[in-house]
Coordinates of C-alpha atoms in Angstrom, one line a residue:
X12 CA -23.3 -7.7 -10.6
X13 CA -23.3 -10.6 -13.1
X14 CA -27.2 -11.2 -13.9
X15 CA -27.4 -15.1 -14.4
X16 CA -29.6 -15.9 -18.0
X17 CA -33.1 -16.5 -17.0
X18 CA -33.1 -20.7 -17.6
X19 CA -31.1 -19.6 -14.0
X20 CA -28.5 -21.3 -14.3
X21 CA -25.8 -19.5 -12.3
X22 CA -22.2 -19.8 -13.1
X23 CA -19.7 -18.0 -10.8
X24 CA -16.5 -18.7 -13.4
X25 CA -16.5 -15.2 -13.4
X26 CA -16.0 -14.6 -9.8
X27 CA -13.6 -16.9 -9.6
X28 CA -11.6 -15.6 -11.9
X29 CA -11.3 -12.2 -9.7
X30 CA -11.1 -14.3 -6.5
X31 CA -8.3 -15.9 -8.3
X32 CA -6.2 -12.8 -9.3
X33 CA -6.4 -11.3 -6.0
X34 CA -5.3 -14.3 -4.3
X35 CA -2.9 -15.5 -7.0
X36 CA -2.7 -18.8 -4.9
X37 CA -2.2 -22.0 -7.1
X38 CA -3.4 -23.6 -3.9
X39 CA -6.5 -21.6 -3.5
X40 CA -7.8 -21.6 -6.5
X41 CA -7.8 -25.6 -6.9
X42 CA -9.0 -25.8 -3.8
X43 CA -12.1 -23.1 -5.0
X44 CA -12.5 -24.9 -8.3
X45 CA -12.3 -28.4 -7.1
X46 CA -13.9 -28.3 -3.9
X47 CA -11.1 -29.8 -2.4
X48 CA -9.9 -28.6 1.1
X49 CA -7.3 -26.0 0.9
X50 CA -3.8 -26.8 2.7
X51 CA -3.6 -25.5 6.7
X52 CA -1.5 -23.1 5.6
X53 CA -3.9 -21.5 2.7
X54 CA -6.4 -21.9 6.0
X55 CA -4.2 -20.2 8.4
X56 CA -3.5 -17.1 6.2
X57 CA -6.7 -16.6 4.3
X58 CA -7.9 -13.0 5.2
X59 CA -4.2 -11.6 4.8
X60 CA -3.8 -13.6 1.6
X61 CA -6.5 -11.8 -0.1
X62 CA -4.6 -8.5 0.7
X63 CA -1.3 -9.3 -0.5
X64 CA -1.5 -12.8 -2.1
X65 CA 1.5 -15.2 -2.8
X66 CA 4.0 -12.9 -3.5
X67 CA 3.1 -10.9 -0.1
X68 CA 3.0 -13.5 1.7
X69 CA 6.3 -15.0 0.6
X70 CA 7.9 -12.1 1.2
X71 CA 7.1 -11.8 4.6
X72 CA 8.0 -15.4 5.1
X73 CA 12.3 -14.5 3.7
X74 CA 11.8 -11.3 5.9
X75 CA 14.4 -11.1 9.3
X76 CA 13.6 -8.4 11.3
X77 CA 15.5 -6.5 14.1
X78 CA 13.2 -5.3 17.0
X79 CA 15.4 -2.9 19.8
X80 CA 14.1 -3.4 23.3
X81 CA 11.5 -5.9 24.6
X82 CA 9.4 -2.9 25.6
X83 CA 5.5 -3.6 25.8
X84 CA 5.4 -1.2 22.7
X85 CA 8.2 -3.9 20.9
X86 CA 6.1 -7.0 22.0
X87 CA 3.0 -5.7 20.5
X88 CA 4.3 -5.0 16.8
X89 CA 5.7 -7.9 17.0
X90 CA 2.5 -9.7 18.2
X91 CA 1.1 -8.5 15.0
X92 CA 3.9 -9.5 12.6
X93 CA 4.6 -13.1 14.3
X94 CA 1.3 -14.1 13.5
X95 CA 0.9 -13.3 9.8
X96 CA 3.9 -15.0 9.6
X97 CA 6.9 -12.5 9.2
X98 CA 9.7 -15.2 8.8
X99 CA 12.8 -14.6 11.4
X100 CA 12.7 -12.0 14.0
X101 CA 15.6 -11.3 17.0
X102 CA 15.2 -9.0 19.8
X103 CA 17.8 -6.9 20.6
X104 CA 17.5 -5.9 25.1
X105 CA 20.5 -6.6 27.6
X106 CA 17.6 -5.5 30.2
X107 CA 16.2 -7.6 32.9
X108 CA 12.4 -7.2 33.4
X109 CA 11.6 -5.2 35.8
X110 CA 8.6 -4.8 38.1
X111 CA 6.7 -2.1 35.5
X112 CA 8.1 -4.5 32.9
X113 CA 5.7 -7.3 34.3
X114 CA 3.0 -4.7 34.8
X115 CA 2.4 -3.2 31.0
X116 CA 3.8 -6.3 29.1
X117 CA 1.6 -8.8 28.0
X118 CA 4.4 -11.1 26.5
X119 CA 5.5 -11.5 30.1
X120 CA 4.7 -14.0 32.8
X121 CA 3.4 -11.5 35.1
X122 CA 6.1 -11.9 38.6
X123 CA 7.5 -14.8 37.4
X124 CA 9.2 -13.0 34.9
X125 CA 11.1 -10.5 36.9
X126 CA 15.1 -10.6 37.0
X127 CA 14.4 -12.8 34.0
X128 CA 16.3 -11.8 30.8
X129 CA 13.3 -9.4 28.9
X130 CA 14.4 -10.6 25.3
X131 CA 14.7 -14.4 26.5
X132 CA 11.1 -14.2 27.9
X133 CA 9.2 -11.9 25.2
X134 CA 10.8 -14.3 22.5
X135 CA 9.7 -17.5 24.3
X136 CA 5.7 -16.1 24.4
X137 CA 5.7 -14.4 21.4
X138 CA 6.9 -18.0 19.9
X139 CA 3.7 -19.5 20.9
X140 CA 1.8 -17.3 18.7
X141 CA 3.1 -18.9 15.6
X142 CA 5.0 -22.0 15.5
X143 CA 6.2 -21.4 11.7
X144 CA 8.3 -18.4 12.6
X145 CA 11.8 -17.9 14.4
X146 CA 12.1 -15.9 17.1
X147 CA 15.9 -14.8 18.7
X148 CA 17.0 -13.4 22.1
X149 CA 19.8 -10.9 21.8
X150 CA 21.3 -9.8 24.8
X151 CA 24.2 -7.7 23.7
X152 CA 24.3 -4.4 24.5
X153 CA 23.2 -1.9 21.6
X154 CA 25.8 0.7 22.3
X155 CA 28.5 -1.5 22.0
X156 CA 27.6 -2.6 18.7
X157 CA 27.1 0.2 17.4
X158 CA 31.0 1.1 18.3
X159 CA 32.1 -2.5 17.7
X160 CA 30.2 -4.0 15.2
X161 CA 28.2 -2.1 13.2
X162 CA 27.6 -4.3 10.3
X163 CA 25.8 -6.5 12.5
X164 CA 22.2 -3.9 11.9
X165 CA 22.9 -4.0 8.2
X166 CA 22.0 -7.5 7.8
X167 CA 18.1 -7.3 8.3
X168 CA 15.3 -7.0 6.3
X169 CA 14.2 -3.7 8.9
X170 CA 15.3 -2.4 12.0
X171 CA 12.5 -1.3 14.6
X172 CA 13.5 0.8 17.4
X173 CA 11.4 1.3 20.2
X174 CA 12.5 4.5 22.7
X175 CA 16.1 4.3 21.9
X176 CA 18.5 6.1 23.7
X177 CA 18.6 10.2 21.8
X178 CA 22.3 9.2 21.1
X179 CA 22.1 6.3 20.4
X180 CA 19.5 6.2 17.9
X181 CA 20.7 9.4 16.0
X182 CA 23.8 7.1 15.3
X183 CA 21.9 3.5 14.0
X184 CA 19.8 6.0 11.9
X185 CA 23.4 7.7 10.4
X186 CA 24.3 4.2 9.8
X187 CA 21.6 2.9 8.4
X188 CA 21.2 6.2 6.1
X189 CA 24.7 6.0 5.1
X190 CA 24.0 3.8 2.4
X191 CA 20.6 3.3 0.1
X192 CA 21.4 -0.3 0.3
X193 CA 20.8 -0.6 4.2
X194 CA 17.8 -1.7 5.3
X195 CA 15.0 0.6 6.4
X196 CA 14.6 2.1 10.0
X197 CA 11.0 2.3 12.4
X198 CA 12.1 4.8 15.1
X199 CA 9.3 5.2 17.9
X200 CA 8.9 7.1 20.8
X201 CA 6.3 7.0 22.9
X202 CA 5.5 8.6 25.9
X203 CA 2.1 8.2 28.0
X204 CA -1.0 8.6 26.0
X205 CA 1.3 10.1 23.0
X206 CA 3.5 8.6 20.6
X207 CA 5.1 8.8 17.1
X208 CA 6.9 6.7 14.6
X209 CA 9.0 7.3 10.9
X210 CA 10.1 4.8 8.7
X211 CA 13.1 5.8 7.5
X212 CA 14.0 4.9 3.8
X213 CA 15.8 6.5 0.8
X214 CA 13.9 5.0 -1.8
X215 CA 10.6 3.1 -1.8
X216 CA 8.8 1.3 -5.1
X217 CA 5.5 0.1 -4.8
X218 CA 4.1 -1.4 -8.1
X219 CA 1.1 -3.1 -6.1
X220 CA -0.2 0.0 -4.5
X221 CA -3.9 -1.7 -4.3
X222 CA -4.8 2.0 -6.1
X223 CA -9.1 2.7 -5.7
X224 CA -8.4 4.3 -9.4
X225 CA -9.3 1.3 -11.9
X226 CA -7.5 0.7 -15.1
X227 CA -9.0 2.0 -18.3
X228 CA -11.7 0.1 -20.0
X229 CA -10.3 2.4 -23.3
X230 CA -13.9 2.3 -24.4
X231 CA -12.6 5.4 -26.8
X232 CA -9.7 3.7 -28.5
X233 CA -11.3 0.2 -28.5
X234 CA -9.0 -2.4 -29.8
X235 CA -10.0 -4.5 -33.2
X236 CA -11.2 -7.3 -31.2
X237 CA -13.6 -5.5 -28.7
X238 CA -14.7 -3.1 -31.7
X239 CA -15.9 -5.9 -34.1
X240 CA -17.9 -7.8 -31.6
X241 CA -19.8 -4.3 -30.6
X242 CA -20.5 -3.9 -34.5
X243 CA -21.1 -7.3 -35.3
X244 CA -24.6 -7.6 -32.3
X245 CA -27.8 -6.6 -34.2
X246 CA -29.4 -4.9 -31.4
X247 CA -32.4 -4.1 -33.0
X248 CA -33.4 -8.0 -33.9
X249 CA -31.6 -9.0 -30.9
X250 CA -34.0 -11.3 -28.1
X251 CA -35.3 -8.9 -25.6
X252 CA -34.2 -11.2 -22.7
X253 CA -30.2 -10.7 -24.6
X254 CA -30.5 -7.7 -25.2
X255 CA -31.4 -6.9 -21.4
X256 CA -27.8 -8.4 -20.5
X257 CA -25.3 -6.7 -22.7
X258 CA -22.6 -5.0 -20.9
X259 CA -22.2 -1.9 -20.6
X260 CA -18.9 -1.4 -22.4
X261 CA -20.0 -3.1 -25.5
X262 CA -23.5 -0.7 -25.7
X263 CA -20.9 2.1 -25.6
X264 CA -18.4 1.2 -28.1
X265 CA -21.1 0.4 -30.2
X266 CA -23.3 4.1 -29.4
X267 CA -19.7 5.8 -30.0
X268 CA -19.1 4.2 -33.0
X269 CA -22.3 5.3 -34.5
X270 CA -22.0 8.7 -33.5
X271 CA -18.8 9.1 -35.1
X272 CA -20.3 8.3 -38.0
X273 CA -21.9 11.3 -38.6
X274 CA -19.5 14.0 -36.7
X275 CA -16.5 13.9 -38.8
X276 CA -15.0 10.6 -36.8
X277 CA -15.2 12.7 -33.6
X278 CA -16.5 12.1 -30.0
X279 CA -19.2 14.0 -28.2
X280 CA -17.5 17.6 -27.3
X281 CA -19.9 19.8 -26.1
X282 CA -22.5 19.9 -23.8
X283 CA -25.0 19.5 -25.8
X284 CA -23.6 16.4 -28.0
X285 CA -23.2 14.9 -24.2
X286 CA -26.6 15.4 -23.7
X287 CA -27.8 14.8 -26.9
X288 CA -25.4 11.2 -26.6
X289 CA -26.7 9.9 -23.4
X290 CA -30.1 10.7 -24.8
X291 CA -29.5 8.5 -27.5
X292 CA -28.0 5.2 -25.3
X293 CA -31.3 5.8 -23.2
X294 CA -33.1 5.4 -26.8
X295 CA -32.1 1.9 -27.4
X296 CA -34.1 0.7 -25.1
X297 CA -36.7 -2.0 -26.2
X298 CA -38.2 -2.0 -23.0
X299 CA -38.8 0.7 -19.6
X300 CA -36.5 -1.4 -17.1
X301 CA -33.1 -2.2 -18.8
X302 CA -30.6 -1.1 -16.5
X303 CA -27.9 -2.1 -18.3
X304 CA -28.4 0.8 -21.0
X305 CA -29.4 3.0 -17.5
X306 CA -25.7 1.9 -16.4
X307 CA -24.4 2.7 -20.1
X308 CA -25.8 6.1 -19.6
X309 CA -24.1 6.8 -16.3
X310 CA -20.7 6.0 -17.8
X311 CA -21.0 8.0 -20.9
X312 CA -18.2 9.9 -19.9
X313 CA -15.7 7.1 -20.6
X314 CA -16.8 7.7 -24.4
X315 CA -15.4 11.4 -24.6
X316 CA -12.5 11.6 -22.0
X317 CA -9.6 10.0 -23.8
X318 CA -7.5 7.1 -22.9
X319 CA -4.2 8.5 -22.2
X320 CA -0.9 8.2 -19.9
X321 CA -2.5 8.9 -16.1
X322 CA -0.4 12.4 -15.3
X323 CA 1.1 11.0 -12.4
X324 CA 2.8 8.1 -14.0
X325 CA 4.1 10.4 -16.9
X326 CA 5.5 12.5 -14.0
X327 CA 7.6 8.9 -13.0
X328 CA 8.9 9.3 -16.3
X329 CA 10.7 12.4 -15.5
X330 CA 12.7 10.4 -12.5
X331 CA 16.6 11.1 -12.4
X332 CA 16.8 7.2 -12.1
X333 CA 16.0 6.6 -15.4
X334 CA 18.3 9.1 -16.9
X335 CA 21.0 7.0 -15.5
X336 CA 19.7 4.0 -16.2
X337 CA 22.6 1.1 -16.0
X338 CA 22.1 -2.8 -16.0
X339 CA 22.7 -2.6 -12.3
X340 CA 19.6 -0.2 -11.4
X341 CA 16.8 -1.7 -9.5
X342 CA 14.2 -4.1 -11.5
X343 CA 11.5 -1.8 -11.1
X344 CA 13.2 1.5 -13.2
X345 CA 14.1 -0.8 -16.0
X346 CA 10.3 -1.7 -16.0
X347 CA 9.6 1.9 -15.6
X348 CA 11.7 3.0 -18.7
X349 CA 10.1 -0.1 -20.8
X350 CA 6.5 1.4 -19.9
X351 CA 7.5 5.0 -21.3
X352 CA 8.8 3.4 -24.3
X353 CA 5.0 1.2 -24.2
X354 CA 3.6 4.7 -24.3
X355 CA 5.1 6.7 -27.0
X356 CA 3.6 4.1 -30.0
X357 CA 0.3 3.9 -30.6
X358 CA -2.4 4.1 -29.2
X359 CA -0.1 6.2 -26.4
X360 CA -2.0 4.4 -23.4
X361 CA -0.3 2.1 -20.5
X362 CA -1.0 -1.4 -21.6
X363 CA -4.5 -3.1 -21.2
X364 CA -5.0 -5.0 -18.3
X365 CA -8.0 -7.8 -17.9
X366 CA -9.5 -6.7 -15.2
X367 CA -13.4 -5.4 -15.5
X368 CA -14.9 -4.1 -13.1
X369 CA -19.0 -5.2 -12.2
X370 CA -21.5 -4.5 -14.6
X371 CA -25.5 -5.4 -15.3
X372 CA -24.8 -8.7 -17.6
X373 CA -25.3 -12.2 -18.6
X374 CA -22.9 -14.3 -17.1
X375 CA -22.1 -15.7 -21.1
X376 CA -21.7 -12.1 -22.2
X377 CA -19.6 -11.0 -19.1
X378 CA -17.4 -14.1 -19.7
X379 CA -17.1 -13.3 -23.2
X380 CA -16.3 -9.8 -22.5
X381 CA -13.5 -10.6 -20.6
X382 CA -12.2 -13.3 -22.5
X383 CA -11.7 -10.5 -25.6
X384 CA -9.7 -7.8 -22.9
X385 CA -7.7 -11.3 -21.4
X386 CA -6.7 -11.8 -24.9
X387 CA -5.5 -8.2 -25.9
X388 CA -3.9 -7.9 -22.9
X389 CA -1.8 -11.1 -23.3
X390 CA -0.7 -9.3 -26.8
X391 CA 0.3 -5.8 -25.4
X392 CA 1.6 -7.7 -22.3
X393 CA 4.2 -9.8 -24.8
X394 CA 4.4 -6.3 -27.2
X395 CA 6.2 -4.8 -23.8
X396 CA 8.3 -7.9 -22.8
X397 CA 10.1 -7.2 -26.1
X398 CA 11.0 -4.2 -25.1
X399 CA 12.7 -4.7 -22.1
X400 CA 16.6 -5.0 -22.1
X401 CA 17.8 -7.0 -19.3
X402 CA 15.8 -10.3 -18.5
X403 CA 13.2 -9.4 -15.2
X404 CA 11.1 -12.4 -13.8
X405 CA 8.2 -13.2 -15.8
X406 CA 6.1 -12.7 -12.3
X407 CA 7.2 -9.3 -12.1
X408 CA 6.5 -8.2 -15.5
X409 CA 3.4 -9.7 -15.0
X410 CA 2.3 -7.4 -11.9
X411 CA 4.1 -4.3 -13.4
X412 CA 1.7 -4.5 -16.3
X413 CA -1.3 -5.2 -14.8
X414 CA -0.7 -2.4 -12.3
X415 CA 1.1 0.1 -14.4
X416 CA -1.7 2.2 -13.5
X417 CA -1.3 2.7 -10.2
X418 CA 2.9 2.8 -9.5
X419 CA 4.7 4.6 -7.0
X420 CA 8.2 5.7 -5.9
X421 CA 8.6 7.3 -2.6
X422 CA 11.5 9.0 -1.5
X423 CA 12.1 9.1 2.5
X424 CA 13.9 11.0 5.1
X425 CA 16.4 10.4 7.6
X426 CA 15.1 10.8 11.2
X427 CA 15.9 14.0 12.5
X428 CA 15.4 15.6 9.4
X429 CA 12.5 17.7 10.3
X430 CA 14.2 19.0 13.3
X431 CA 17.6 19.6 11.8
X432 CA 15.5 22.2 9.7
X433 CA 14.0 25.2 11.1
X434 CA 12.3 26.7 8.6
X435 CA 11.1 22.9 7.8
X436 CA 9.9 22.9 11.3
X437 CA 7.9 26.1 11.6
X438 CA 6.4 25.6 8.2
X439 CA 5.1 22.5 10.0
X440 CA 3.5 24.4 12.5
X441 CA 1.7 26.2 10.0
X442 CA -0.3 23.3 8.3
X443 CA -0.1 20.5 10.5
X444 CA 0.2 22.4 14.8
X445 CA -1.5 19.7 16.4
X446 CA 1.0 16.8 14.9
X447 CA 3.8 19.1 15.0
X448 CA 3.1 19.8 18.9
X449 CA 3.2 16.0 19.6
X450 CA 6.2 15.5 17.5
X451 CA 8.1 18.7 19.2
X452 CA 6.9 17.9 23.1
X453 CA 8.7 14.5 22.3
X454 CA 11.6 15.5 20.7
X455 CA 12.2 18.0 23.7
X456 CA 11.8 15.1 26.0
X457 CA 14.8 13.3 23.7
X458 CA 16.9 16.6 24.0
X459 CA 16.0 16.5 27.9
X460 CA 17.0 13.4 28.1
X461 CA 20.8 13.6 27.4
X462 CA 21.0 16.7 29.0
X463 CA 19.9 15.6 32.6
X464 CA 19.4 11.8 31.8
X465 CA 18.5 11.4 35.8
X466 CA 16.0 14.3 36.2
X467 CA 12.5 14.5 35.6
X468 CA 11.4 16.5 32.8
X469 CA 9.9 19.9 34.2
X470 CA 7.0 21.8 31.5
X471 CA 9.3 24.7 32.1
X472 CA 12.5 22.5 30.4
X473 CA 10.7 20.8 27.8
X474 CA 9.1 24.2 26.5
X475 CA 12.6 25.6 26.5
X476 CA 14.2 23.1 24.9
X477 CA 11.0 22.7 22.3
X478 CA 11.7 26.6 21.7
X479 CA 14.9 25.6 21.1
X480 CA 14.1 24.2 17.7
X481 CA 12.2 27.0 16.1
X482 CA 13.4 30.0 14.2
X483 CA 14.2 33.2 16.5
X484 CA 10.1 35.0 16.9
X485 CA 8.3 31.8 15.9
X486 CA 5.9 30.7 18.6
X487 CA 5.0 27.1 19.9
X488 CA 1.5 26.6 18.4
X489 CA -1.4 26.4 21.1
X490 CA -1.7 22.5 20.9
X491 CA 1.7 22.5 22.7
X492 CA 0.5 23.4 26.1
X493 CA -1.5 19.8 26.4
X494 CA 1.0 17.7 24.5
X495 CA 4.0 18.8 26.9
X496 CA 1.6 18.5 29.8
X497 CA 1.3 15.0 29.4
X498 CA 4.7 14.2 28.2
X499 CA 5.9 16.1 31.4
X500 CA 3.3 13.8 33.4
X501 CA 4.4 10.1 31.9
X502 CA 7.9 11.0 30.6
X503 CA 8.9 7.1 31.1
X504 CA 5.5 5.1 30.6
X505 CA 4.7 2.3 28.4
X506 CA 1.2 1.9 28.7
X507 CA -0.8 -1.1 27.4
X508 CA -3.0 0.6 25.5
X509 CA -0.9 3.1 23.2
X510 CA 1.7 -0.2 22.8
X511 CA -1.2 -1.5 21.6
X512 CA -2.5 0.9 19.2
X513 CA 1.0 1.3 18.1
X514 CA 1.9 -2.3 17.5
X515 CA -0.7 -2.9 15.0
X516 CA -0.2 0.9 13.4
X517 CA 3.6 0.0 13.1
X518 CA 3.3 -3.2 12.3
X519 CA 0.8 -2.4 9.1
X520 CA 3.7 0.1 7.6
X521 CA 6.6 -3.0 8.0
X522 CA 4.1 -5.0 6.3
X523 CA 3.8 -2.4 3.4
X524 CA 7.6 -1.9 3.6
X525 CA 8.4 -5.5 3.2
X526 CA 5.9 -6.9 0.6
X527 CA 6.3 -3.6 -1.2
X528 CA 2.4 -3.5 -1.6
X529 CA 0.0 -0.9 -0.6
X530 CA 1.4 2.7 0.3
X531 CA 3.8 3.0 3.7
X532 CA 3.4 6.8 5.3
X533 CA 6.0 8.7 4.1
X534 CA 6.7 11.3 7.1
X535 CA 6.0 11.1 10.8
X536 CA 2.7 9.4 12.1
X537 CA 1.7 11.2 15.3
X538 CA -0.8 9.3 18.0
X539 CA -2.8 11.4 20.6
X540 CA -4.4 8.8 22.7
X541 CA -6.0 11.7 25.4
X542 CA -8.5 12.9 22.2
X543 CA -8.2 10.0 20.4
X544 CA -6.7 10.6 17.3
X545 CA -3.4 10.3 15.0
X546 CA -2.1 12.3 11.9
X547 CA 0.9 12.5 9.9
X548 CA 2.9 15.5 9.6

């Protein structure tokens, strides 16, 4: 924490600042700074703002999304995406509610609902959740536009599908994965107490990833600025009360400095010159309780592990996008490219970013502190602007740099994937049986299900058809006896409380998906609501 000087007067600039960043809400941050009362928007959306700021927020606001059936499952990711404030969405359902309809939906009217049009009615109450978003009743038929007008799912932001039809959702997702331009695809099933989802994408991006990992402080390849105001503090005729508050970063520039001095411009190495090193931080002390120097002394590491390109964003460098790199690739690979070439001049790190984390100082010396990395970032930040070679929104540059540390570029599947592949499928048994036993029970109850559409699923048939799937001698793992017990027992049931669990566990990864912040899961999310648990496969 920032320790205020001891006249105590106590300045939060600095946490403004960070409150600032994370929001990045012009709005906001008047309000913060000025006292004045932020807009009802800014109100409305606070919490979610300080997850994914402006830029989230706006593109949630431009998103349209496509939601198949008005299922209780449908209703509650959509309860949970209507009021963050997800622009457009339209409901897709030629049903009429039905009696269990009225029973397990809460975006019904109970009785009064029934014979009603399900889309009309779940639009009209999920409408009242949010008056700033549009909400649409569909009542075509999903089948025939899927043979009559397929372009009509193409023009969406995403396309959720609730307990499709087998058929029919094996051909949306071999429409929708026909092209890397189509939008992504949420295909759920659920079933009683289980259920499981995939979001369906060829290529994801994610340059706000929100990583835990922080940016370096490159306290061992300290830039001119940050190395002359270490060596120009006299620490040994420095005021006690000072010399209690200097941060952390600058007591270890200035300690590694020194000891390069007398070991051939060289770092501490060995265990002993570690030891011997932290030793020496402790010895600057002037008095028993400085925890600043105690704090120096705990991140002594930072002094001999070098600053360098984090392997897993070198690995990004080896991506077959960039190796066909063309004025028409995507935004982010052109930023990609322009970071490699960042990294090969000196001093071969990703670019500095202004962000410090807490530390034991004076408010004047924290502020100072990060004035010198704002600075050095703003010349490193301009340093890779001229590299770039097609023009890319100032905004974006902006976050790619700042996050460079922490980038990420998924690449999806198609649903159906896992089970088109039987060696895919057994070697899923293997690592992951109780997922894979959830995932299989269901996708015996889809091959059931346009086999003998009419008949109720028997333990006997969906073991069978489970079987089905795997290599000839490979066994159903133990976990499938329970899962297929209870598929067998609620084949058709939409209960309130796994629609409930899955709205806001689907909802969460459209968010991701759409702001292209955080990190969506890349394979299929199982739910086990009999033991209480869910895991990805």
């Amino acid at each position: 924490m920032v320790v205020p000087n001891d006249d105590d007067e106590v300045k939060d600039t600095a946490n403004i600042q960070v409150m600032a960043e994370a929001q990045d809400i012009q709005t906001a941050t008047t309000s913060i700074v000025t006292n004045a009362q932020p807009d009802s928007k800014t109100r409305r959306y606070d919490r979610q703002l300080r997850l994914w700021a402006a830029t989230g927020q706006s593109a949630l606001e431009n998103a349209h999304i496509l939601v198949i059936s008005g299922s209780a499952t449908s209703t509650s990711i959509l309860k949970n995406l209507v009021l963050p404030g997800i622009g457009k969405f339209t409901i897709l359902d030629h049903e009429k509610v039905t009696p269990e309809d009225a029973g397990n939906n809460f975006f019904l009217e109970g009785p009064s609902s029934i014979g009603k049009l399900r889309a009309e009615e779940a639009v009209r109450l999920l409408g009242e959740l949010n008056e700033s978003v549009t909400g649409t009743a569909d009542t075509s038929d999903v089948e025939e536009l899927l043979e009559k007008n397929p372009s009509y799912f193409t023009s969406f932001t995403i396309v959720i599908a609730h307990n499709l039809e087998p058929k029919l959702l094996d051909k949306l997702s071999t429409l929708l994965w026909s092209d890397d331009s189509l939008p992504p695809l949420v295909a759920i099933r659920s079933a009683g107490f289980l259920a499981e989802f995939l979001v369906q994408f060829h290529e994801h991006t994610v340059i706000e990833s929100h990583s835990e990992t922080a940016p370096s402080l490159r306290i061992d390849k300290a830039f001119p600025a940050l190395l002359d105001y270490s060596l120009s503090l006299d620490f040994a005729s420095m005021d006690p009360t000072d010399h209690t508050h200097i941060p952390y970063v600058i007591i270890l520039v200035r300690a590694l400095e020194d000891w390069k001095k007398y070991h051939d411009g060289k770092p501490p190495l060995t265990y002993p010159e570690k030891k011997a090193f932290k030793a020496g931080i402790l010895a600057m002390k002037v008095k028993y309780d400085e925890e600043n120097f105690d704090e120096a002394e705990s991140q002594a590491y930072r002094c001999w592990t070098e600053t360098s390109v984090p392997s897993e964003i070198a690995a990004l460098f080896q991506d077959p996008q960039l190796a066909s790199l063309s004025p028409t690739s995507p935004p982010f690979f052109h930023l990609l490219s322009t970071l490699q070439k960042f990294t090969l001049e000196p001093p071969h790190t990703l670019p500095l970013t202004s962000t410090l984390p807490d530390m034991k100082a004076s408010t004047n010396h924290y502020i100072h502190l990060q004035k010198l990395y704002k600075a050095r970032a703003e010349e490193e930040k301009a340093k890779f602007k001229s590299l770039l070679t097609i023009p890319i929104d100032d905004s974006v540059v902006d976050s790619f740099v700042k996050n460079s540390h922490a980038l990420k570029v998924l690449r999806g599947s198609k649903w159906g994937a896992l089970d088109a592949d039987h060696t895919l499928l057994a070697n899923a048994i293997a690592s992951s049986p109780k997922q894979t036993a959830i995932h299989m029970s269901l996708s015996a109850l889809s091959a059931l299900n346009v086999k003998q559409p009419t008949t109720a699923p028997t333990v006997e048939a969906l073991t069978a058809e489970a079987q089905a799937l795997l290599p000839p001698g490979t066994t159903l793992p133990d976990e499938f006896s329970d899962a297929v017990g209870e598929i067998a027992r609620a084949p058709t049931a939409d209960l309130p409380n796994t629609a409930a669990l899955l709205g806001g566990l689907v909802a969460q990864e459209v968010i991701k998906v759409i702001t292209k912040q955080y990190v969506p899961i890349n394979s299929y999310c199982t739910v086990d609501l009999v033991d209480t648990w869910t895991g990805v496969i």
